Amino acid sequence: MEIKQAKVETTYRHIETGELFKERKDWEAKGFKQEEMAQDVKVIMPALDLFSKTK
């Protein structure tokens, strides 16, 4: 049985404006403070094979 890795996507969102950033350095370059930002983490799990065949 092969174990597949989960995929993790992280985005940063300005709380007041809703502006999205892919990386921390992007919003830091605009001068936003950490208190003004929300970090959104999305974990995508691979499908489970519930009906695998036995040997």
PDB file of C-alpha atoms in Angstrom:
ATOM      1  CA  MET A   1       0.000   0.000   0.000  1.00  0.00           C
ATOM      2  CA  GLU A   2       1.391   3.349  -1.038  1.00  0.00           C
ATOM      3  CA  ILE A   3       1.122   6.278   1.383  1.00  0.00           C
ATOM      4  CA  LYS A   4       0.560   9.603  -0.353  1.00  0.00           C
ATOM      5  CA  GLN A   5       1.593  12.952   1.071  1.00  0.00           C
ATOM      6  CA  ALA A   6      -0.905  15.632   2.022  1.00  0.00           C
ATOM      7  CA  LYS A   7      -0.609  18.986   0.260  1.00  0.00           C
ATOM      8  CA  VAL A   8      -0.534  22.115   2.438  1.00  0.00           C
ATOM      9  CA  GLU A   9      -1.426  25.552   1.048  1.00  0.00           C
ATOM     10  CA  THR A  10      -0.808  28.641   3.182  1.00  0.00           C
ATOM     11  CA  THR A  11      -2.127  32.104   2.372  1.00  0.00           C
ATOM     12  CA  TYR A  12      -2.119  35.363   4.294  1.00  0.00           C
ATOM     13  CA  ARG A  13      -5.138  37.676   4.375  1.00  0.00           C
ATOM     14  CA  HIS A  14      -5.353  41.268   5.593  1.00  0.00           C
ATOM     15  CA  ILE A  15      -8.139  41.307   8.190  1.00  0.00           C
ATOM     16  CA  GLU A  16      -9.628  44.704   7.242  1.00  0.00           C
ATOM     17  CA  THR A  17      -9.215  44.808   3.449  1.00  0.00           C
ATOM     18  CA  GLY A  18      -9.326  41.085   2.646  1.00  0.00           C
ATOM     19  CA  GLU A  19      -6.276  41.405   0.379  1.00  0.00           C
ATOM     20  CA  LEU A  20      -4.578  38.018  -0.148  1.00  0.00           C
ATOM     21  CA  PHE A  21      -0.846  37.256  -0.171  1.00  0.00           C
ATOM     22  CA  LYS A  22       0.889  33.966  -1.002  1.00  0.00           C
ATOM     23  CA  GLU A  23       4.003  34.595   1.095  1.00  0.00           C
ATOM     24  CA  ARG A  24       4.850  36.460   4.286  1.00  0.00           C
ATOM     25  CA  LYS A  25       7.483  38.608   2.576  1.00  0.00           C
ATOM     26  CA  ASP A  26       4.817  40.006   0.210  1.00  0.00           C
ATOM     27  CA  TRP A  27       2.707  41.604   2.947  1.00  0.00           C
ATOM     28  CA  GLU A  28       5.771  42.621   4.951  1.00  0.00           C
ATOM     29  CA  ALA A  29       7.002  44.558   1.891  1.00  0.00           C
ATOM     30  CA  LYS A  30       3.721  46.537   1.899  1.00  0.00           C
ATOM     31  CA  GLY A  31       4.315  47.517   5.522  1.00  0.00           C
ATOM     32  CA  PHE A  32       1.487  45.517   7.119  1.00  0.00           C
ATOM     33  CA  LYS A  33       1.923  44.411  10.731  1.00  0.00           C
ATOM     34  CA  GLN A  34       1.474  40.809  11.876  1.00  0.00           C
ATOM     35  CA  GLU A  35      -1.509  41.849  14.042  1.00  0.00           C
ATOM     36  CA  GLU A  36      -3.342  42.965  10.874  1.00  0.00           C
ATOM     37  CA  MET A  37      -2.908  39.618   9.107  1.00  0.00           C
ATOM     38  CA  ALA A  38      -4.705  36.256   9.274  1.00  0.00           C
ATOM     39  CA  GLN A  39      -2.932  33.077   8.192  1.00  0.00           C
ATOM     40  CA  ASP A  40      -5.122  30.567   6.370  1.00  0.00           C
ATOM     41  CA  VAL A  41      -3.870  26.979   6.096  1.00  0.00           C
ATOM     42  CA  LYS A  42      -5.578  24.470   3.808  1.00  0.00           C
ATOM     43  CA  VAL A  43      -4.582  20.813   4.048  1.00  0.00           C
ATOM     44  CA  ILE A  44      -5.539  18.653   1.058  1.00  0.00           C
ATOM     45  CA  MET A  45      -5.537  14.963   1.864  1.00  0.00           C
ATOM     46  CA  PRO A  46      -5.337  12.310  -0.851  1.00  0.00           C
ATOM     47  CA  ALA A  47      -8.369  10.097  -1.330  1.00  0.00           C
ATOM     48  CA  LEU A  48      -8.511   6.897   0.678  1.00  0.00           C
ATOM     49  CA  ASP A  49      -8.837   3.640  -1.183  1.00  0.00           C
ATOM     50  CA  LEU A  50     -11.573   2.019   0.888  1.00  0.00           C
ATOM     51  CA  PHE A  51     -12.125  -0.869  -1.492  1.00  0.00           C
ATOM     52  CA  SER A  52      -8.567  -2.087  -2.004  1.00  0.00           C
ATOM     53  CA  LYS A  53      -8.043  -5.618  -3.199  1.00  0.00           C
ATOM     54  CA  THR A  54      -6.430  -8.175  -0.951  1.00  0.00           C
ATOM     55  CA  LYS A  55      -3.809 -10.612  -2.114  1.00  0.00           C
TER      56      LYS A  55
END
